[in-house]
Amino acid sequence: MTQNTVEKNPVTLLGLGAMGTALARTWLAAGHPLTVWNRTPARAAPLAAEGAKVADSAAAAVAANALVVVCLLDDASVEDALAGTDLAGRDLVNLTTSTPAQARARAEWARERGARYLDGGIMAVPPMIGVPESGGYVFYSGSRELFERHRETLAVPAGTVYVGDDAGFAALYDMALLSAMYGMFAGAAHAFALIRKEDIDPASLAPLLADWLTAMAPAVHRTADQLRSGDYTRGVVSNLAMQVAGTPAFLSAAEQQGVSPELLSPYFALMRRRLVEGSGEEDLTGVIDLLVR
């Protein structure tokens, strides 16, 4: 009989919150030997029943395999969990949400301890993990050689996007996209607030809002082009002067509907300031320069 099974890369996973558990189950389902550790041991019990080995300490988990994936609450949790562990010769992949500066410092911290380091920013929520059609993926930055070595294993839970050898870039891309998401949520919150007291079903506004945001999304390409060229009047559809002239109507509508303008006012203030300092023929791109200190 021919042996057709392919030995899968073993993985150690530290952290079994909602995301960590989703990652663990995906690797187990794909046949990867998995060692797990969590500060609260009870969370590991279901995974043990599914075939995971449960380490009684973070140090023991790290010692079990060369590839160590960390998915904890924050950077301080990573520091605490890995304190006193022997990282020499380990390939450390940190999927904990952090800032670019924290990621760069953690990369140096790992190097000083003899480990190779790769940072990751997860662009997915737990239900998207292990579901290719969901579109979830993870940004990776740091050692390209390390990324290529483990690309196949890392691609099991979600798609992989390598963004550079600067360890801070994954966190930077992650924060950039999530910041845009929160800005979108803020606009949507204001939109729903405007109709809140009216005899309008929010469910009737939702598809219109989703379609409108989808239609506006390609404008980011024009913004990127203007930033690269330095010409903020390039391809303008509705210039800054015209848009600033329209902002009082939005503020009046909010007041009349009994809605706080606090989600819109800061952006409108930046638009007015740019109009004074720049050109009315520009796009809204100049606001970006006002944000950069």
Short mmCIF file of C-alpha atoms in Angstrom, two decimals:
data_model
loop_
_atom_site.label_atom_id
_atom_site.label_comp_id
_atom_site.label_asym_id
_atom_site.label_seq_id
_atom_site.Cartn_x
_atom_site.Cartn_y
_atom_site.Cartn_z
CA MET A 1 0.00 0.00 0.00
CA THR A 2 1.33 3.43 -0.95
CA GLN A 3 1.54 6.00 1.81
CA ASN A 4 -0.16 9.16 0.47
CA THR A 5 -0.33 11.21 3.62
CA VAL A 6 1.80 14.34 3.72
CA GLU A 7 3.23 15.31 7.07
CA LYS A 8 1.88 18.70 8.08
CA ASN A 9 3.94 21.35 9.78
CA PRO A 10 3.41 21.29 13.58
CA VAL A 11 2.25 24.53 15.18
CA THR A 12 2.28 25.95 18.69
CA LEU A 13 -0.47 28.46 19.43
CA LEU A 14 -0.51 30.74 22.47
CA GLY A 15 -3.89 32.31 23.19
CA LEU A 16 -7.33 30.75 22.90
CA GLY A 17 -9.72 33.65 22.79
CA ALA A 18 -12.35 33.69 20.05
CA MET A 19 -9.76 34.31 17.33
CA GLY A 20 -7.18 31.93 18.74
CA THR A 21 -9.74 29.15 19.04
CA ALA A 22 -10.84 29.69 15.44
CA LEU A 23 -7.23 29.50 14.27
CA ALA A 24 -6.64 26.36 16.32
CA ARG A 25 -9.67 24.53 14.95
CA THR A 26 -8.69 25.36 11.39
CA TRP A 27 -5.17 24.00 11.79
CA LEU A 28 -6.49 20.87 13.50
CA ALA A 29 -9.04 20.29 10.76
CA ALA A 30 -6.27 20.57 8.16
CA GLY A 31 -4.23 17.91 9.95
CA HIS A 32 -1.52 20.06 11.54
CA PRO A 33 -0.20 18.73 14.86
CA LEU A 34 -1.10 21.50 17.30
CA THR A 35 0.13 22.37 20.76
CA VAL A 36 -1.86 25.03 22.58
CA TRP A 37 -1.57 27.09 25.74
CA ASN A 38 -3.94 29.54 27.35
CA ARG A 39 -3.73 31.39 30.63
CA THR A 40 -7.18 30.03 31.50
CA PRO A 41 -6.69 26.25 31.02
CA ALA A 42 -10.41 25.48 30.71
CA ARG A 43 -10.50 27.09 27.28
CA ALA A 44 -8.12 24.43 25.98
CA ALA A 45 -10.33 21.47 26.97
CA PRO A 46 -12.55 21.46 23.83
CA LEU A 47 -9.47 21.62 21.61
CA ALA A 48 -7.87 18.75 23.49
CA ALA A 49 -10.94 16.69 22.62
CA GLU A 50 -10.34 17.60 18.97
CA GLY A 51 -6.73 16.42 19.04
CA ALA A 52 -4.67 19.35 20.29
CA LYS A 53 -1.91 18.83 22.81
CA VAL A 54 -2.34 21.13 25.79
CA ALA A 55 0.84 22.51 27.36
CA ASP A 56 0.80 23.34 31.06
CA SER A 57 2.89 26.48 30.51
CA ALA A 58 3.77 28.92 27.77
CA ALA A 59 7.40 27.80 28.04
CA ALA A 60 6.43 24.17 27.45
CA ALA A 61 4.28 25.15 24.48
CA VAL A 62 7.13 27.16 22.94
CA ALA A 63 9.52 24.25 23.44
CA ALA A 64 7.18 21.86 21.63
CA ASN A 65 7.51 23.25 18.09
CA ALA A 66 9.69 25.50 15.97
CA LEU A 67 6.70 27.51 14.67
CA VAL A 68 5.12 29.50 17.50
CA VAL A 69 2.04 31.61 16.76
CA VAL A 70 0.92 34.15 19.35
CA CYS A 71 -2.63 35.52 19.40
CA LEU A 72 -3.16 37.33 22.69
CA LEU A 73 -5.02 40.40 23.93
CA ASP A 74 -2.29 42.99 23.51
CA ASP A 75 1.45 43.56 23.37
CA ALA A 76 1.74 43.57 27.17
CA SER A 77 0.15 40.10 27.22
CA VAL A 78 2.77 38.88 24.75
CA GLU A 79 5.54 40.23 26.99
CA ASP A 80 4.01 38.56 30.02
CA ALA A 81 3.33 35.20 28.35
CA LEU A 82 6.78 34.87 26.81
CA ALA A 83 8.77 36.14 29.79
CA GLY A 84 11.27 33.49 30.79
CA THR A 85 10.64 31.24 27.77
CA ASP A 86 13.52 30.00 25.63
CA LEU A 87 12.91 31.47 22.17
CA ALA A 88 16.27 30.53 20.68
CA GLY A 89 15.80 28.98 17.25
CA ARG A 90 12.05 29.57 17.22
CA ASP A 91 10.02 31.10 14.41
CA LEU A 92 7.76 33.55 16.23
CA VAL A 93 4.64 34.76 14.39
CA ASN A 94 2.80 37.43 16.36
CA LEU A 95 -0.85 37.90 15.39
CA THR A 96 -1.64 40.07 18.40
CA THR A 97 -3.08 43.49 17.56
CA SER A 98 -0.40 46.09 18.15
CA THR A 99 0.93 49.40 16.90
CA PRO A 100 3.71 49.64 14.29
CA ALA A 101 6.14 50.83 16.97
CA GLN A 102 5.25 47.92 19.24
CA ALA A 103 5.71 45.45 16.38
CA ARG A 104 9.15 46.85 15.54
CA ALA A 105 10.19 46.74 19.18
CA ARG A 106 8.87 43.18 19.52
CA ALA A 107 10.84 42.12 16.44
CA GLU A 108 14.04 43.43 18.01
CA TRP A 109 13.10 41.83 21.33
CA ALA A 110 12.67 38.47 19.57
CA ARG A 111 15.96 38.85 17.67
CA GLU A 112 17.82 39.50 20.90
CA ARG A 113 16.44 36.22 22.22
CA GLY A 114 17.53 34.22 19.19
CA ALA A 115 14.14 33.99 17.49
CA ARG A 116 13.10 34.85 13.95
CA TYR A 117 10.09 37.15 13.85
CA LEU A 118 7.07 37.80 11.68
CA ASP A 119 4.29 40.19 12.61
CA GLY A 120 0.69 39.81 11.47
CA GLY A 121 -2.47 41.89 11.27
CA ILE A 122 -5.66 39.87 10.98
CA MET A 123 -8.23 41.33 8.59
CA ALA A 124 -11.05 39.02 9.62
CA VAL A 125 -13.39 38.19 12.46
CA PRO A 126 -13.44 34.68 13.96
CA PRO A 127 -16.34 33.32 11.81
CA MET A 128 -14.30 34.17 8.68
CA ILE A 129 -11.35 32.01 9.75
CA GLY A 130 -11.10 28.78 7.79
CA VAL A 131 -13.69 29.95 5.27
CA PRO A 132 -11.84 30.88 2.05
CA GLU A 133 -14.89 32.43 0.42
CA SER A 134 -15.25 34.88 3.33
CA GLY A 135 -12.40 36.99 1.99
CA GLY A 136 -10.52 37.11 5.29
CA TYR A 137 -6.75 37.47 5.20
CA VAL A 138 -3.75 38.36 7.33
CA PHE A 139 -1.13 41.02 6.64
CA TYR A 140 2.41 39.79 7.35
CA SER A 141 5.62 41.79 7.66
CA GLY A 142 9.13 41.08 8.78
CA SER A 143 11.41 38.35 7.48
CA ARG A 144 10.37 37.39 3.95
CA GLU A 145 12.39 34.18 4.23
CA LEU A 146 10.40 33.26 7.33
CA PHE A 147 7.14 34.15 5.61
CA GLU A 148 7.96 31.98 2.60
CA ARG A 149 9.02 29.10 4.83
CA HIS A 150 5.67 29.00 6.59
CA ARG A 151 3.39 30.50 3.93
CA GLU A 152 1.50 27.27 3.31
CA THR A 153 0.81 26.71 7.01
CA LEU A 154 -0.12 30.34 7.64
CA ALA A 155 -2.52 30.27 4.68
CA VAL A 156 -4.63 27.50 6.23
CA PRO A 157 -6.77 29.78 8.47
CA ALA A 158 -6.92 32.76 6.10
CA GLY A 159 -5.30 34.31 3.05
CA THR A 160 -1.84 35.80 3.38
CA VAL A 161 -0.63 39.21 2.18
CA TYR A 162 3.05 40.03 2.69
CA VAL A 163 3.60 43.80 2.95
CA GLY A 164 7.31 44.22 3.55
CA ASP A 165 10.38 43.43 5.61
CA ASP A 166 9.67 46.27 8.06
CA ALA A 167 8.09 44.42 10.98
CA GLY A 168 5.79 47.37 11.67
CA PHE A 169 4.09 47.39 8.27
CA ALA A 170 1.51 44.66 8.99
CA ALA A 171 0.27 46.59 12.01
CA LEU A 172 0.32 49.82 9.99
CA TYR A 173 -1.78 48.37 7.17
CA ASP A 174 -4.08 46.79 9.75
CA MET A 175 -4.62 50.08 11.58
CA ALA A 176 -5.06 52.00 8.33
CA LEU A 177 -7.83 49.73 7.09
CA LEU A 178 -9.54 49.50 10.46
CA SER A 179 -9.38 53.28 10.87
CA ALA A 180 -11.19 53.65 7.55
CA MET A 181 -13.73 51.09 8.74
CA TYR A 182 -14.47 53.05 11.89
CA GLY A 183 -14.82 56.22 9.86
CA MET A 184 -17.36 54.43 7.69
CA PHE A 185 -19.20 53.18 10.77
CA ALA A 186 -19.26 56.73 12.11
CA GLY A 187 -20.88 58.01 8.92
CA ALA A 188 -23.38 55.16 8.94
CA ALA A 189 -24.23 55.88 12.58
CA HIS A 190 -24.96 59.51 11.72
CA ALA A 191 -27.09 58.44 8.77
CA PHE A 192 -29.24 56.14 10.90
CA ALA A 193 -29.50 58.78 13.62
CA LEU A 194 -30.99 61.24 11.11
CA ILE A 195 -33.96 58.94 10.46
CA ARG A 196 -34.25 57.60 14.00
CA LYS A 197 -37.24 59.75 15.00
CA GLU A 198 -39.02 59.48 11.66
CA ASP A 199 -41.50 56.92 10.40
CA ILE A 200 -38.78 55.28 8.33
CA ASP A 201 -37.79 51.64 8.69
CA PRO A 202 -33.99 51.44 9.14
CA ALA A 203 -34.11 48.30 7.01
CA SER A 204 -35.26 50.41 4.06
CA LEU A 205 -32.27 52.73 4.42
CA ALA A 206 -29.70 49.96 4.89
CA PRO A 207 -29.51 48.69 1.27
CA LEU A 208 -29.42 52.24 -0.08
CA LEU A 209 -26.63 53.10 2.35
CA ALA A 210 -24.64 49.97 1.50
CA ASP A 211 -24.95 50.63 -2.24
CA TRP A 212 -23.96 54.28 -1.81
CA LEU A 213 -20.87 53.45 0.23
CA THR A 214 -19.91 50.82 -2.34
CA ALA A 215 -20.29 53.38 -5.12
CA MET A 216 -18.11 55.88 -3.27
CA ALA A 217 -15.36 53.42 -2.33
CA PRO A 218 -13.43 53.66 -5.64
CA ALA A 219 -12.70 57.31 -4.83
CA VAL A 220 -9.80 56.06 -2.72
CA HIS A 221 -7.92 55.30 -5.95
CA ARG A 222 -8.24 58.94 -7.03
CA THR A 223 -6.99 60.04 -3.62
CA ALA A 224 -3.97 57.75 -3.90
CA ASP A 225 -3.22 59.06 -7.39
CA GLN A 226 -3.41 62.66 -6.19
CA LEU A 227 -1.12 61.94 -3.24
CA ARG A 228 1.45 60.29 -5.51
CA SER A 229 1.36 63.10 -8.07
CA GLY A 230 1.09 65.95 -5.58
CA ASP A 231 -1.66 67.44 -7.77
CA TYR A 232 -4.83 67.58 -5.66
CA THR A 233 -6.83 69.10 -8.54
CA ARG A 234 -6.27 66.03 -10.70
CA GLY A 235 -9.51 64.27 -11.68
CA VAL A 236 -11.65 66.33 -9.29
CA VAL A 237 -15.35 65.53 -9.48
CA SER A 238 -16.67 67.89 -6.79
CA ASN A 239 -14.17 70.49 -5.64
CA LEU A 240 -13.38 71.54 -2.09
CA ALA A 241 -15.03 74.97 -2.35
CA MET A 242 -18.31 73.43 -3.49
CA GLN A 243 -18.27 70.80 -0.76
CA VAL A 244 -17.46 73.30 1.99
CA ALA A 245 -20.34 75.48 0.80
CA GLY A 246 -22.67 72.53 1.32
CA THR A 247 -21.61 71.64 4.87
CA PRO A 248 -23.94 74.09 6.68
CA ALA A 249 -26.93 72.20 5.26
CA PHE A 250 -25.71 68.97 6.84
CA LEU A 251 -25.26 70.66 10.21
CA SER A 252 -28.69 72.31 9.99
CA ALA A 253 -30.33 69.02 9.05
CA ALA A 254 -28.74 67.36 12.05
CA GLU A 255 -29.95 70.12 14.36
CA GLN A 256 -33.48 69.94 12.95
CA GLN A 257 -33.53 66.17 13.41
CA GLY A 258 -32.25 66.45 16.97
CA VAL A 259 -29.00 64.72 16.08
CA SER A 260 -25.59 65.64 17.46
CA PRO A 261 -23.17 66.73 14.70
CA GLU A 262 -20.14 65.49 16.68
CA LEU A 263 -19.29 62.78 14.14
CA LEU A 264 -19.29 65.23 11.22
CA SER A 265 -18.08 68.50 12.70
CA PRO A 266 -14.37 67.63 13.05
CA TYR A 267 -14.13 66.64 9.39
CA PHE A 268 -16.05 69.67 8.23
CA ALA A 269 -13.72 71.88 10.29
CA LEU A 270 -10.72 70.36 8.54
CA MET A 271 -12.36 70.94 5.16
CA ARG A 272 -12.88 74.64 5.98
CA ARG A 273 -9.32 74.96 7.20
CA ARG A 274 -7.96 73.41 4.03
CA LEU A 275 -10.04 75.76 1.92
CA VAL A 276 -8.37 78.70 3.67
CA GLU A 277 -4.86 77.26 3.37
CA GLY A 278 -5.15 75.55 -0.01
CA SER A 279 -7.24 75.94 -3.15
CA GLY A 280 -10.96 75.69 -3.70
CA GLU A 281 -10.27 73.73 -6.88
CA GLU A 282 -8.71 70.85 -4.95
CA ASP A 283 -10.31 67.57 -4.01
CA LEU A 284 -10.66 66.63 -0.33
CA THR A 285 -7.17 65.11 -0.42
CA GLY A 286 -5.56 68.15 1.18
CA VAL A 287 -7.25 67.28 4.47
CA ILE A 288 -4.78 64.41 4.75
CA ASP A 289 -1.88 66.86 4.93
CA LEU A 290 -3.57 68.64 7.81
CA LEU A 291 -3.72 65.37 9.76
CA VAL A 292 -0.02 64.61 9.38
CA ARG A 293 1.93 66.33 12.15
#
